Coordinates of C-alpha atoms in Angstrom, one line a residue:
Chain A
X50 CA -31.3 -38.6 11.2
X51 CA -33.7 -37.4 8.5
X52 CA -35.3 -40.0 6.4
X53 CA -37.6 -39.5 3.3
X54 CA -39.7 -42.1 1.6
X55 CA -41.5 -41.7 -1.7
X56 CA -44.8 -43.6 -2.3
X57 CA -47.4 -43.8 -5.1
X58 CA -48.4 -45.7 -8.1
X59 CA -45.6 -47.3 -10.2
X60 CA -47.7 -47.2 -13.3
X61 CA -49.6 -44.3 -14.7
X62 CA -51.5 -44.2 -18.0
X63 CA -50.7 -41.5 -20.6
X64 CA -52.7 -38.3 -20.2
X65 CA -53.4 -39.1 -16.6
X66 CA -52.0 -37.5 -13.4
X67 CA -48.9 -38.8 -11.7
X68 CA -49.2 -38.4 -7.9
X69 CA -46.5 -39.1 -5.4
X70 CA -46.1 -38.5 -1.7
X71 CA -42.9 -38.1 0.3
X72 CA -43.1 -39.0 4.0
X73 CA -40.5 -37.3 6.2
X74 CA -39.2 -38.7 9.5
X75 CA -36.6 -37.3 11.8
X76 CA -37.4 -33.7 11.0
X77 CA -40.4 -31.4 10.9
X78 CA -41.7 -30.5 7.5
X79 CA -42.1 -27.0 8.9
X80 CA -38.4 -26.7 9.1
X81 CA -37.2 -26.4 5.5
X82 CA -37.7 -26.4 1.8
X83 CA -38.6 -29.7 0.2
X84 CA -37.7 -30.7 -3.3
X85 CA -38.5 -33.1 -6.1
X86 CA -36.0 -34.4 -8.6
X87 CA -36.4 -37.0 -11.3
X88 CA -34.2 -39.2 -13.4
X89 CA -35.3 -40.9 -16.6
X90 CA -33.8 -44.4 -17.1
X91 CA -30.2 -44.1 -18.1
X92 CA -30.2 -40.3 -18.0
X93 CA -29.3 -37.4 -15.7
X94 CA -31.0 -35.6 -12.9
X95 CA -33.8 -33.1 -13.5
X96 CA -35.0 -30.6 -10.9
X97 CA -38.8 -30.4 -10.8
X98 CA -39.4 -27.9 -8.0
X99 CA -39.5 -27.2 -4.4
X100 CA -41.9 -26.1 -1.7
X101 CA -41.5 -24.2 1.6
X102 CA -43.5 -25.0 4.7
X103 CA -45.3 -21.7 4.2
X104 CA -46.6 -23.1 0.9
X105 CA -44.3 -21.0 -1.3
X106 CA -43.3 -22.9 -4.4
X107 CA -40.7 -22.8 -7.2
X108 CA -41.2 -24.9 -10.4
X109 CA -39.1 -25.9 -13.3
X110 CA -40.1 -23.6 -16.2
X111 CA -40.3 -26.6 -18.5
X112 CA -42.9 -28.3 -16.3
X113 CA -44.6 -25.3 -14.6
X114 CA -47.9 -25.7 -16.5
X115 CA -48.2 -29.4 -15.4
X116 CA -46.7 -29.6 -11.9
X117 CA -48.1 -28.8 -8.5
X118 CA -46.4 -29.3 -5.2
X119 CA -48.2 -29.3 -1.9
X120 CA -47.6 -30.3 1.7
X121 CA -49.5 -31.7 4.7
X122 CA -48.0 -30.6 7.9
X123 CA -50.3 -32.9 10.0
X124 CA -48.8 -35.9 8.3
X125 CA -45.3 -34.5 7.8
X126 CA -45.6 -35.2 4.1
X127 CA -45.3 -33.3 0.8
X128 CA -46.6 -34.3 -2.5
X129 CA -46.1 -34.0 -6.3
X130 CA -48.8 -33.9 -8.9
X131 CA -47.8 -34.0 -12.6
X132 CA -50.7 -33.9 -15.0
X133 CA -51.1 -34.9 -18.7
X134 CA -48.2 -37.3 -18.5
X135 CA -46.5 -39.0 -21.5
X136 CA -43.9 -41.6 -21.8
X137 CA -41.3 -38.9 -21.5
X138 CA -42.3 -38.6 -17.8
X139 CA -41.2 -42.2 -17.1
X140 CA -38.5 -41.8 -14.5
X141 CA -37.3 -42.5 -11.0
X142 CA -38.7 -39.7 -8.8
X143 CA -36.8 -38.6 -5.8
X144 CA -37.8 -36.3 -2.9
X145 CA -35.1 -34.4 -1.0
X146 CA -34.7 -32.0 1.8
X147 CA -33.6 -28.4 1.2
X148 CA -33.8 -25.8 -1.6
X149 CA -30.1 -25.9 -2.6
X150 CA -27.8 -28.7 -1.9
X151 CA -29.5 -31.9 -0.6
X152 CA -28.0 -34.0 2.1
X153 CA -31.1 -36.1 2.6
X154 CA -32.8 -38.0 -0.2
X155 CA -35.5 -40.6 -0.5
X156 CA -34.5 -43.9 -2.1
X157 CA -36.5 -43.0 -5.2
X158 CA -39.5 -44.6 -6.9
X159 CA -39.8 -45.6 -10.5
X160 CA -42.9 -44.4 -12.2
X161 CA -43.7 -45.8 -15.7
X162 CA -46.1 -44.1 -18.0
X163 CA -47.7 -46.7 -20.2
X164 CA -51.1 -47.8 -21.3
Chain B
X58 CA -31.2 -20.4 -19.2
X59 CA -28.5 -21.7 -16.8
X60 CA -26.5 -24.6 -18.3
X61 CA -23.8 -26.7 -16.6
X62 CA -21.4 -28.7 -18.8
X63 CA -19.4 -31.5 -17.3
X64 CA -16.3 -32.9 -18.8
X65 CA -15.2 -35.4 -19.7
X66 CA -18.3 -37.5 -20.3
X67 CA -16.4 -40.6 -19.3
X68 CA -13.2 -41.2 -17.4
X69 CA -11.4 -44.6 -17.4
X70 CA -8.9 -44.8 -14.6
X71 CA -7.3 -47.2 -12.2
X72 CA -7.6 -47.4 -8.4
X73 CA -5.0 -45.3 -6.7
X74 CA -4.9 -42.7 -9.5
X75 CA -5.8 -39.0 -9.0
X76 CA -8.5 -37.4 -11.1
X77 CA -10.2 -34.0 -11.8
X78 CA -13.7 -33.6 -13.0
X79 CA -14.8 -30.4 -14.6
X80 CA -18.1 -28.4 -14.4
X81 CA -18.4 -25.3 -16.4
X82 CA -21.3 -22.9 -16.2
X83 CA -22.6 -20.7 -19.0
X84 CA -23.2 -17.9 -16.5
X85 CA -21.3 -17.1 -13.3
X86 CA -22.5 -19.0 -10.2
X87 CA -23.3 -16.6 -7.4
X88 CA -21.8 -17.1 -4.0
X89 CA -20.2 -20.3 -5.2
X90 CA -23.5 -22.1 -4.8
X91 CA -22.2 -25.2 -6.5
X92 CA -22.6 -28.8 -5.3
X93 CA -21.2 -32.2 -6.3
X94 CA -23.0 -35.5 -6.0
X95 CA -21.9 -39.1 -6.5
X96 CA -24.5 -41.6 -7.7
X97 CA -24.2 -45.4 -8.0
X98 CA -26.6 -47.6 -9.9
X99 CA -29.9 -48.0 -8.1
X100 CA -29.1 -45.4 -5.5
X101 CA -30.0 -41.9 -4.8
X102 CA -27.4 -39.2 -5.3
X103 CA -25.0 -38.7 -2.4
X104 CA -23.9 -35.2 -1.5
X105 CA -20.1 -34.8 -1.6
X106 CA -19.4 -31.1 -1.8
X107 CA -21.5 -27.9 -1.3
X108 CA -20.6 -24.3 -1.6
X109 CA -18.0 -25.3 -4.2
X110 CA -15.5 -26.5 -1.6
X111 CA -17.1 -27.7 1.6
X112 CA -17.2 -31.4 2.2
X113 CA -20.5 -32.9 3.3
X114 CA -20.6 -34.8 6.6
X115 CA -18.9 -38.2 6.4
X116 CA -17.2 -37.6 3.0
X117 CA -13.6 -38.8 2.9
X118 CA -10.9 -36.1 2.6
X119 CA -9.7 -37.5 -0.7
X120 CA -12.6 -35.6 -2.2
X121 CA -12.1 -31.9 -2.7
X122 CA -13.9 -29.2 -4.6
X123 CA -12.6 -25.9 -6.0
X124 CA -13.4 -23.1 -8.4
X125 CA -15.5 -20.0 -8.7
X126 CA -17.4 -18.0 -11.2
X127 CA -18.0 -20.3 -14.2
X128 CA -15.3 -23.0 -13.7
X129 CA -15.4 -25.6 -10.9
X130 CA -13.6 -28.9 -10.3
X131 CA -14.0 -32.0 -8.2
X132 CA -10.7 -33.7 -7.4
X133 CA -10.3 -37.2 -6.1
X134 CA -6.8 -37.5 -4.8
X135 CA -6.5 -41.3 -4.8
X136 CA -9.2 -43.4 -6.4
X137 CA -10.7 -46.1 -4.2
X138 CA -12.7 -48.9 -5.9
X139 CA -15.9 -47.6 -4.3
X140 CA -15.4 -44.2 -6.1
X141 CA -16.3 -45.6 -9.5
X142 CA -19.7 -44.1 -10.2
X143 CA -21.5 -41.2 -11.8
X144 CA -20.8 -37.6 -10.7
X145 CA -23.1 -34.6 -11.1
X146 CA -22.6 -31.0 -10.4
X147 CA -25.5 -28.7 -9.4
X148 CA -25.9 -25.0 -9.2
X149 CA -28.4 -23.7 -6.7
X150 CA -27.9 -19.9 -6.8
X151 CA -31.2 -19.3 -8.3
X152 CA -34.3 -21.0 -9.6
X153 CA -34.5 -23.2 -11.5
X154 CA -31.8 -25.3 -9.9
X155 CA -29.7 -27.0 -12.6
X156 CA -27.7 -30.2 -12.8
X157 CA -24.9 -31.0 -15.2
X158 CA -25.2 -34.0 -17.5
X159 CA -22.8 -36.1 -15.4
X160 CA -19.4 -37.7 -15.7
X161 CA -19.0 -41.4 -15.6
X162 CA -15.9 -42.6 -13.7
X163 CA -15.2 -46.2 -14.7
X164 CA -12.5 -48.7 -13.9
X165 CA -9.8 -49.1 -16.5

């Protein structure tokens, strides 16, 4: 059974960089695409981007200038960096397996952008 | 820009009833690359349907998906109390992946 777990700071100051890591167990990170999705409080789901084990990435056009995905095969982890954050980036951030439909998701982690 | 519009925004129904949720795309979805998710408060989305009509592992057969092109539906044949939740459609035929805004299914 594939399990994913997000980790990172729950509070980030405006203009700083939001950094999250997703640790994968039960599957090799070299086996699939890996995706980040976020959900602002009380709102819908927003796709942020995905990364293949080769390092190939796809990003949301609306965030492309601020987002970077990376992976660490030695730790079976992949990461999200979102720079120049504002209050609008406050959301629950989910990691998920796959590039299309997602059967496996992390539980999500709330990141609040506030000074 | 790909846009998915879900309707209605909210459905108020009783357990045991049948319901159909709609997801309409502004551009045709290739290869029926359309998924449906259920989400309950405080939980991650749960995959129900992929490829427009294939049920994910462990999903009860009261859930069914249909449609093609720009019009897709999720049908719940007989509502169980645990089915009252948010439902999202998602197209994944190209990048960027897009989600609909969701339909809230609430108990009447």
